CSV table of C-alpha atoms in Angstrom, one decimal:
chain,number,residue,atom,x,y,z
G,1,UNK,CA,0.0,0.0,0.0
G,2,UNK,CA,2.7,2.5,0.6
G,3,UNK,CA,4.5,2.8,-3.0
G,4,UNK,CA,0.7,3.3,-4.3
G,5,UNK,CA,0.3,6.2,-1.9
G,6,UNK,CA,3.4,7.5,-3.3
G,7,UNK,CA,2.7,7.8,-6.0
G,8,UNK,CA,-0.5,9.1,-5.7
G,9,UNK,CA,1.3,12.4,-3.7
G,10,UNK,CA,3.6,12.1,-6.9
G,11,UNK,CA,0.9,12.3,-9.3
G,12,UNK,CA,-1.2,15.3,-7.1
G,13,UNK,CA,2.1,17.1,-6.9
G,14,UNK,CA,2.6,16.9,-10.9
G,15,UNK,CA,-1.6,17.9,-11.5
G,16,UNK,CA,-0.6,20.9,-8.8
G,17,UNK,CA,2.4,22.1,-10.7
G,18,UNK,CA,0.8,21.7,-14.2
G,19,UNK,CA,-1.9,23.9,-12.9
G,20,UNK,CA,0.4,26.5,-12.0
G,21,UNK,CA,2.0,26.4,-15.2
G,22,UNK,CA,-1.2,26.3,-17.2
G,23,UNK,CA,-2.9,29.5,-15.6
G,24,UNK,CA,-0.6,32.8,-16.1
G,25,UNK,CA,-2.3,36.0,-14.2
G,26,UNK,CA,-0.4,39.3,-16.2
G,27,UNK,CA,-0.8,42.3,-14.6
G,28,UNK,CA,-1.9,45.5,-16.3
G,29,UNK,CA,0.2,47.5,-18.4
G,30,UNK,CA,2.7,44.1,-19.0
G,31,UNK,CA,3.0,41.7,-21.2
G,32,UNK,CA,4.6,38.2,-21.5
G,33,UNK,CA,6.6,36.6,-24.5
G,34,UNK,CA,5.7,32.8,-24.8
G,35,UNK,CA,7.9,30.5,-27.1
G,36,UNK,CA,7.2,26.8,-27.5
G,37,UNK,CA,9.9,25.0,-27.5
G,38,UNK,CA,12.1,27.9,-28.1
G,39,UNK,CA,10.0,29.9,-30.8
G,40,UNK,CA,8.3,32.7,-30.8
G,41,UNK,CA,4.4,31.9,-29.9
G,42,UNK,CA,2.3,34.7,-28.9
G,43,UNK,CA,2.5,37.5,-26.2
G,44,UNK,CA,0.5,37.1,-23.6
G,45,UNK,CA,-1.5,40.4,-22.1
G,46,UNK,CA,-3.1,41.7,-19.2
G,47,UNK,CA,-5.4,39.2,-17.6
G,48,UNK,CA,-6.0,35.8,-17.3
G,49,UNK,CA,-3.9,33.6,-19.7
G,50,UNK,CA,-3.8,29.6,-19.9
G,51,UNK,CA,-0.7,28.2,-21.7
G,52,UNK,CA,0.3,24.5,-22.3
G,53,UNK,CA,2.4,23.3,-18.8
G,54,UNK,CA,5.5,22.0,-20.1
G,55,UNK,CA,5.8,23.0,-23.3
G,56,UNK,CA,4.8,26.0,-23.3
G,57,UNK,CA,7.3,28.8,-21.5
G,58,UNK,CA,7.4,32.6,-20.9
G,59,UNK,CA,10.4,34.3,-22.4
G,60,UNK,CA,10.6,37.5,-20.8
G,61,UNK,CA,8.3,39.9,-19.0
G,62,UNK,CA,8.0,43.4,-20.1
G,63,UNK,CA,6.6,46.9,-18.3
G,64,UNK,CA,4.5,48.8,-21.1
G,65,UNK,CA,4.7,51.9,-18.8
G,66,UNK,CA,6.6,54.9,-19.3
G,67,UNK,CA,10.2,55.0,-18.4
G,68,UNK,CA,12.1,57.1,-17.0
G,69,UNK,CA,16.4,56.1,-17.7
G,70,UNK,CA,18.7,59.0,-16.4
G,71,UNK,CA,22.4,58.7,-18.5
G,72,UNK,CA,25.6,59.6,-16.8
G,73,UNK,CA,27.5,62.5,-17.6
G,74,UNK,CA,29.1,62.5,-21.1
G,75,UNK,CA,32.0,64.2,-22.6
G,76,UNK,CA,31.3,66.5,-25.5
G,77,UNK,CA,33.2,68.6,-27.6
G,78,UNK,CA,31.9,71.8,-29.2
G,79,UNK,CA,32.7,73.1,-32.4
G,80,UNK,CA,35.0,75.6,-30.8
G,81,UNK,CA,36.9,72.9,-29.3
G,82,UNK,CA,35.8,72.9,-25.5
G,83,UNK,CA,35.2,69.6,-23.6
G,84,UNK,CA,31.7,69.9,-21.8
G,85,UNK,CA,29.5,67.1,-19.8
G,86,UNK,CA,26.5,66.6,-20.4
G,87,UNK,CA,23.6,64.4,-18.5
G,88,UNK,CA,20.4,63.4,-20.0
G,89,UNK,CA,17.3,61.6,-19.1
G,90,UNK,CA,15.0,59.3,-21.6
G,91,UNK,CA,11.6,59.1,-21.0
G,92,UNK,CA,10.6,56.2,-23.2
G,93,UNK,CA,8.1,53.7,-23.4
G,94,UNK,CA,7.5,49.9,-24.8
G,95,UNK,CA,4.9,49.8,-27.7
G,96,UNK,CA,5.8,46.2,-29.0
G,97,UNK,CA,6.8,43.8,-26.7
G,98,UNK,CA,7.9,41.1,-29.3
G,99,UNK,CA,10.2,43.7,-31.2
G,100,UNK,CA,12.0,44.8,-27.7
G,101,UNK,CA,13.0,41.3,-27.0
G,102,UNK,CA,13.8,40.0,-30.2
G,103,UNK,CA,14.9,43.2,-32.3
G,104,UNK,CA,17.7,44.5,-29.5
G,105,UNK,CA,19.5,42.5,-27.3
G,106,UNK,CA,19.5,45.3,-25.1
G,107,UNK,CA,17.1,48.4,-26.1
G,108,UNK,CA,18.3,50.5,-22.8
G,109,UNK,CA,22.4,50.0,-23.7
G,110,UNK,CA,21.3,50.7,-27.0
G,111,UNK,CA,19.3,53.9,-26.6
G,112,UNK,CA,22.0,54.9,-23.7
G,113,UNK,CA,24.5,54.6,-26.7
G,114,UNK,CA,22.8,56.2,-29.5
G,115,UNK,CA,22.2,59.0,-27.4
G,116,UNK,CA,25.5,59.8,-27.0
G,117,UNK,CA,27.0,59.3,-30.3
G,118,UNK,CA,23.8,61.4,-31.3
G,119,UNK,CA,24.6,63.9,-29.0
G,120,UNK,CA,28.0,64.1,-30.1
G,121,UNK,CA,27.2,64.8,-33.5
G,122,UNK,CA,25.0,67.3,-32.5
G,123,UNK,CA,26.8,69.2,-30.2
G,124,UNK,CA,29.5,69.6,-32.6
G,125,UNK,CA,28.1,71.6,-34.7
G,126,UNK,CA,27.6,74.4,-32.2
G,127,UNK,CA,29.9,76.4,-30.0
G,128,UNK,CA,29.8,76.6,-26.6
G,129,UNK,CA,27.6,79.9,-26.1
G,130,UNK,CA,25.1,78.2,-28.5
G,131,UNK,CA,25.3,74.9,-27.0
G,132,UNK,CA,24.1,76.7,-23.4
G,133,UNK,CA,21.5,78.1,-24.8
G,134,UNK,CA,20.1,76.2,-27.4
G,135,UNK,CA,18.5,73.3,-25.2
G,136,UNK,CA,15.2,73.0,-26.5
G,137,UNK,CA,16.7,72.5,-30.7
G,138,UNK,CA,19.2,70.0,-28.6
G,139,UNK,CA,16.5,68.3,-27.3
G,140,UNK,CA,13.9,68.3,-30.1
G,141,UNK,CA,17.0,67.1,-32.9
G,142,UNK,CA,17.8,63.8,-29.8
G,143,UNK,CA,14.3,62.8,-29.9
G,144,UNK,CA,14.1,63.0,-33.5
G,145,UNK,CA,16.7,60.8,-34.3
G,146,UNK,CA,16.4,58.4,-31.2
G,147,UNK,CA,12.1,58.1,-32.2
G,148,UNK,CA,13.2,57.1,-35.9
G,149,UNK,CA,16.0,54.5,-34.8
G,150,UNK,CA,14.2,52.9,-32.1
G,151,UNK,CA,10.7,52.4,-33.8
G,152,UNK,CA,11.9,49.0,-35.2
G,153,UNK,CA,12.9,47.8,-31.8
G,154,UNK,CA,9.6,48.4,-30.5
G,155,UNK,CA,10.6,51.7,-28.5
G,156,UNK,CA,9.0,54.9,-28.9
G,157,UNK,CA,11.0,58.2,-27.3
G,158,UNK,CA,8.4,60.5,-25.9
G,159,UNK,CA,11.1,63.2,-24.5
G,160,UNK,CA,15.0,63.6,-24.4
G,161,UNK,CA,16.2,66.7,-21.6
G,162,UNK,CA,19.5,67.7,-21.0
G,163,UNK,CA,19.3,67.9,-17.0
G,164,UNK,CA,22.7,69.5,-17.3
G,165,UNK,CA,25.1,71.0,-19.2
G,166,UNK,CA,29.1,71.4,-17.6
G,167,UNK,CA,31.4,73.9,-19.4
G,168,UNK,CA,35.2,73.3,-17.8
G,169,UNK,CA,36.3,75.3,-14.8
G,170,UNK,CA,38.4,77.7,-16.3
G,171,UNK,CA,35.1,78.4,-19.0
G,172,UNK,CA,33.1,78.7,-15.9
G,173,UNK,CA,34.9,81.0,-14.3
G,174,UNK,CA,35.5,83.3,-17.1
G,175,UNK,CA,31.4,83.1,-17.7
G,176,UNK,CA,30.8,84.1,-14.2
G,177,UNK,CA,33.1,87.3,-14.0
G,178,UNK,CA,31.6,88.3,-17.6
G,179,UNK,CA,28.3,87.9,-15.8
G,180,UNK,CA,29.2,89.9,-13.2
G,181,UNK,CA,30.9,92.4,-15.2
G,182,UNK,CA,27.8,92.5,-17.3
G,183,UNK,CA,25.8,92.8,-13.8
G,184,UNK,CA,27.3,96.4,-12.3
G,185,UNK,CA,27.4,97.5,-15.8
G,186,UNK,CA,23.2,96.9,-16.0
G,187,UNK,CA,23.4,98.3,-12.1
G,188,UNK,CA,26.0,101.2,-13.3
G,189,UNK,CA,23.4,102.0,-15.9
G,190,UNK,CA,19.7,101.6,-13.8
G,191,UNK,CA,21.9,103.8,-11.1
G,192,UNK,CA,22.9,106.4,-14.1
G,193,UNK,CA,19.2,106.9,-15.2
G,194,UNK,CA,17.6,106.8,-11.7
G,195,UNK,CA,19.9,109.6,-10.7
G,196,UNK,CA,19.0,111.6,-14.4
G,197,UNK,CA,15.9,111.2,-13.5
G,198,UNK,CA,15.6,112.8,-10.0
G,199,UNK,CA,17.3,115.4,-11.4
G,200,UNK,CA,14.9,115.7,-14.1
G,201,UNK,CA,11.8,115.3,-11.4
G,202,UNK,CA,13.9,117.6,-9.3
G,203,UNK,CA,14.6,120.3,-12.4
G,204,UNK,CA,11.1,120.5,-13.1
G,205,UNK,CA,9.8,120.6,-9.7
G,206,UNK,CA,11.5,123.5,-8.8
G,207,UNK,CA,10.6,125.2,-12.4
G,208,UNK,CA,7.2,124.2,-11.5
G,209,UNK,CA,7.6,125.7,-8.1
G,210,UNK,CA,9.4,128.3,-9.3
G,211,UNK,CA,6.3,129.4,-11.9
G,212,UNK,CA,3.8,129.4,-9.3
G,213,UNK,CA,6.2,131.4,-7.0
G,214,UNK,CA,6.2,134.3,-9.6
G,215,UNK,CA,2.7,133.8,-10.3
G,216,UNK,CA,1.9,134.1,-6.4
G,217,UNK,CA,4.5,136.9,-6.1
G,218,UNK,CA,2.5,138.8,-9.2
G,219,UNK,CA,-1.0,138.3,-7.8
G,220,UNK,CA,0.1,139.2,-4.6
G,221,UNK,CA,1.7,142.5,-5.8
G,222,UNK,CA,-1.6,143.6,-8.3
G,223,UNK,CA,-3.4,142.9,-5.3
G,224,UNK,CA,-1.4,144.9,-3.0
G,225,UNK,CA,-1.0,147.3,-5.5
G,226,UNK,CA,-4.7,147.6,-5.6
G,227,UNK,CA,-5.2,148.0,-2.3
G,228,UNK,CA,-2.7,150.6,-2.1
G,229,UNK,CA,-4.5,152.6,-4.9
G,230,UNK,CA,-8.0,151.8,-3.3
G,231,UNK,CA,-6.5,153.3,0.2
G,232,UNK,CA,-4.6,156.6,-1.9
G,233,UNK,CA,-8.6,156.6,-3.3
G,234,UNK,CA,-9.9,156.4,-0.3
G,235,UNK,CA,-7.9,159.1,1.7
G,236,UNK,CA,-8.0,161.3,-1.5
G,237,UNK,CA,-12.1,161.1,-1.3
G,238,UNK,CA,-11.7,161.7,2.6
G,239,UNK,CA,-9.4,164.8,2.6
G,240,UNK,CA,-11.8,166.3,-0.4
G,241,UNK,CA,-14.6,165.9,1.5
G,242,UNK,CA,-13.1,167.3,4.8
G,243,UNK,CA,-12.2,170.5,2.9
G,244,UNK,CA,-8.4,170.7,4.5
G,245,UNK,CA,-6.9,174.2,4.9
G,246,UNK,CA,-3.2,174.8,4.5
G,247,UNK,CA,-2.5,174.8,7.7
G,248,UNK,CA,-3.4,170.8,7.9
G,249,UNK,CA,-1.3,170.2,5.4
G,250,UNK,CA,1.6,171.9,6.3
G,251,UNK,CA,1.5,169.8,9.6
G,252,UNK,CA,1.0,166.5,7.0
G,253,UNK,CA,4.1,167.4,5.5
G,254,UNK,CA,6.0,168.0,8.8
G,255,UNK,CA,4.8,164.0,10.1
G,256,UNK,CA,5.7,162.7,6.5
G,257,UNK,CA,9.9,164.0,7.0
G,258,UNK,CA,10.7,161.2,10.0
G,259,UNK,CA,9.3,158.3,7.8
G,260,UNK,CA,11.3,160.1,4.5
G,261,UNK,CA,14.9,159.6,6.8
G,262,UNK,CA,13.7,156.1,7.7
G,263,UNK,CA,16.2,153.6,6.4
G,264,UNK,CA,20.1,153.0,6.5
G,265,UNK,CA,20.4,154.0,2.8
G,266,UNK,CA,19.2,156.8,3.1
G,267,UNK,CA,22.5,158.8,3.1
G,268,UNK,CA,20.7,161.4,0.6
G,269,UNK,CA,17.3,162.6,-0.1
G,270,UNK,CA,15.2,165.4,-1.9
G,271,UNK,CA,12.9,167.6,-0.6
G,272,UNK,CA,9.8,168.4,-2.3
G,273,UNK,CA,9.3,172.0,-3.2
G,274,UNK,CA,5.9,171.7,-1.6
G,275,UNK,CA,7.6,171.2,2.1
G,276,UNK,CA,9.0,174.4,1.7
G,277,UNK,CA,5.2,175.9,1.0
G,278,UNK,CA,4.3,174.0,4.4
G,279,UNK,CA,6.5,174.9,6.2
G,280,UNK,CA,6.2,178.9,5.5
G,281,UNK,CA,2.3,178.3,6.1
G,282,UNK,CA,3.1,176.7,9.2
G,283,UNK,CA,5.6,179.0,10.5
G,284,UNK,CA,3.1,181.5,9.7
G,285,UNK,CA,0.4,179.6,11.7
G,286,UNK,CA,2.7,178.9,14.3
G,287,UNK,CA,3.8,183.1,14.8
G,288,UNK,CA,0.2,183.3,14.6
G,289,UNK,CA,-0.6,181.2,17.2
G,290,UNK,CA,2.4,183.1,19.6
G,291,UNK,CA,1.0,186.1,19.0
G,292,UNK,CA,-1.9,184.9,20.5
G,293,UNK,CA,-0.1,183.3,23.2
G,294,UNK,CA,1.8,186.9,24.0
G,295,UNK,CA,-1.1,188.7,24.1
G,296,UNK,CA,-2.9,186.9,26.8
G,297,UNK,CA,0.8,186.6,28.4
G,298,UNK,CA,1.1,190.7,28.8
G,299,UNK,CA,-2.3,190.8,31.1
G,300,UNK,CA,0.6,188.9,33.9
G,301,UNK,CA,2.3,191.8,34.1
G,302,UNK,CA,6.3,190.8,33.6
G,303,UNK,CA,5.1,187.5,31.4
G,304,UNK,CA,7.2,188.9,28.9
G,305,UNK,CA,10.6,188.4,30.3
G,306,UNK,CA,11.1,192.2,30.8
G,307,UNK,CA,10.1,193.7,27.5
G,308,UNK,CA,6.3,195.2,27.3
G,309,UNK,CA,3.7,194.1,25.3
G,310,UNK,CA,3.1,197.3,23.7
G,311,UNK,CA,7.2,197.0,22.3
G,312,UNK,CA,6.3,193.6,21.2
G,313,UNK,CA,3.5,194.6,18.9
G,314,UNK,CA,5.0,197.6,17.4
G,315,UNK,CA,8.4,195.7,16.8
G,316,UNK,CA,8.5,195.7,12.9
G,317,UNK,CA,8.2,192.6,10.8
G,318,UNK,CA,12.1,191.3,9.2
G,319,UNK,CA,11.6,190.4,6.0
């Protein structure tokens, strides 16, 4: 009884194996080459998939997705002879699975190397300050050429992009001082026309204050000037309507001679003829008004310091 038990296990063990083998679960976005006794079959895709055990066998499983395949730096030589690294990434993706296994032994080596002998070739046709900043034509002339050679393996290159692009040290350094240079000359220049501007602002702030200044000053001088007239108006219409005698006049004059000597430049100044009209019709009014002074003086007896009143009035006139 034993040796038929063992086989029996043998036998369930087979029928288990053979049912793993026959039933092939591909996940999405895969797919699975399947050769029969070493040829080609079919390619298997997503789902469920039976297969003969045995004789049937998968080959190699691919990822349809997009990839993603980041290149080290290469060396590059522009047209003007300078050495420069460059990285780039590959976003590709798998659109025939049978083609990528049996077109290319390797589709990533491959695309990794016709990327940089493509790269090469076009990079040397450029110089260095075109190479820098030319990156979009580097990258739509890589994709070009990479789509069109690896369509027959089964590849198709979405995008190529030059993450980076290394000029030599000495290059580099001679870039950043021209930058710099080229950065207080821009700052030299903002400075230049900010300051010729403020003094432009400035300029014709000060002519704009300077107009309305004169134009203040003007208004301000017809207005004085008209009150001035208006007051001479005035005080003409009020002495013509008080009727003044000559003897107000003459006293007008005399109160108008301190104000005439005001001023330290005043070192020399004219008198009117018509002072010395005043001041004869005031004298005269004055002697008038001491006359009448002396004559209520003589009633006192020796008011007149020793001379009579009756000598005083018949003293003649000096002309």
């Amino acid at each position: 009884m034993e040796p038929v038990i063992i086989v029996l296990i043998i036998l369930v063990v087979l029928v288990f194996i053979a049912l793993i083998k026959t039933i092939q679960v591909i996940p999405q976005a895969s797919a699975a080459i399947v050769e029969r006794f070493g040829r080609y079959t079919r390619t298997l895709n997503a789902g469920l998939n039976i297969v003969v055990p045995f004789i049937d066998t998968i080959r190699n499983r691919i990822d349809l997705r997009e990839q993603v395949v980041p290149f080290p730096p290469q060396p590059v030589i522009t047209q003007d002879n300078l050495v420069v690294n460059i990285d780039t990434v590959i976003y590709y993706q798998v659109t025939d699975a049978r083609a990528a296994t049996y077109e290319v032994a390797s589709y990533i080596q491959a695309i990794e190397q016709l990327t940089v002998t493509t790269l090469r070739n076009i990079i040397g046709g450029m110089d260095l300050e075109r190479t820098l900043t030319s990156r979009e034509e580097i990258n739509a002339a890589l994709r070009g050429v990479l789509d069109e050679a690896t369509g027959k393996w089964g590849i198709r290159v979405n995008r190529v992009e030059l993450k980076a692009i290394e000029p030599p040290t000495s290059i580099q350094d001679s870039m950043e001082k021209q930058m710099r240079a080229d950065r207080d000359k821009r700052a030299a220049i903002l400075q230049a026309e900010g300051v010729r501007q403020s003094e432009i602002l400035r300029a014709e702030g000060e002519k704009q204050s300077q107009i309305l200044r004169a134009e203040g000053e003007a208004k301000a001088a017809a207005l004085r000037a008209e009150g001035e007239a208006q007051a001479v108006r005035t005080v003409f219409e009020a002495i013509h309507a008080g009727d003044p005698d000559q003897k107000l006049l003459s006293y007008q004059y005399l109160q108008m001679l301190p104000k005439i000597a005001e001023g330290d430049a005043n070192k020399l100044w004219i008198v009117p003829s018509e002072i010395g009209d005043a001041l004869k019709g005031l004298s005269g009014a004055m002697g008038n008004i001491g006359g009448l002074s002396g004559g209520s003086g003589s009633g006192g007896g020796n008011g007149g310091a020793g001379v009579p009143a009756q000598e005083r009035r018949e003293k003649p006139t000096i002309d």
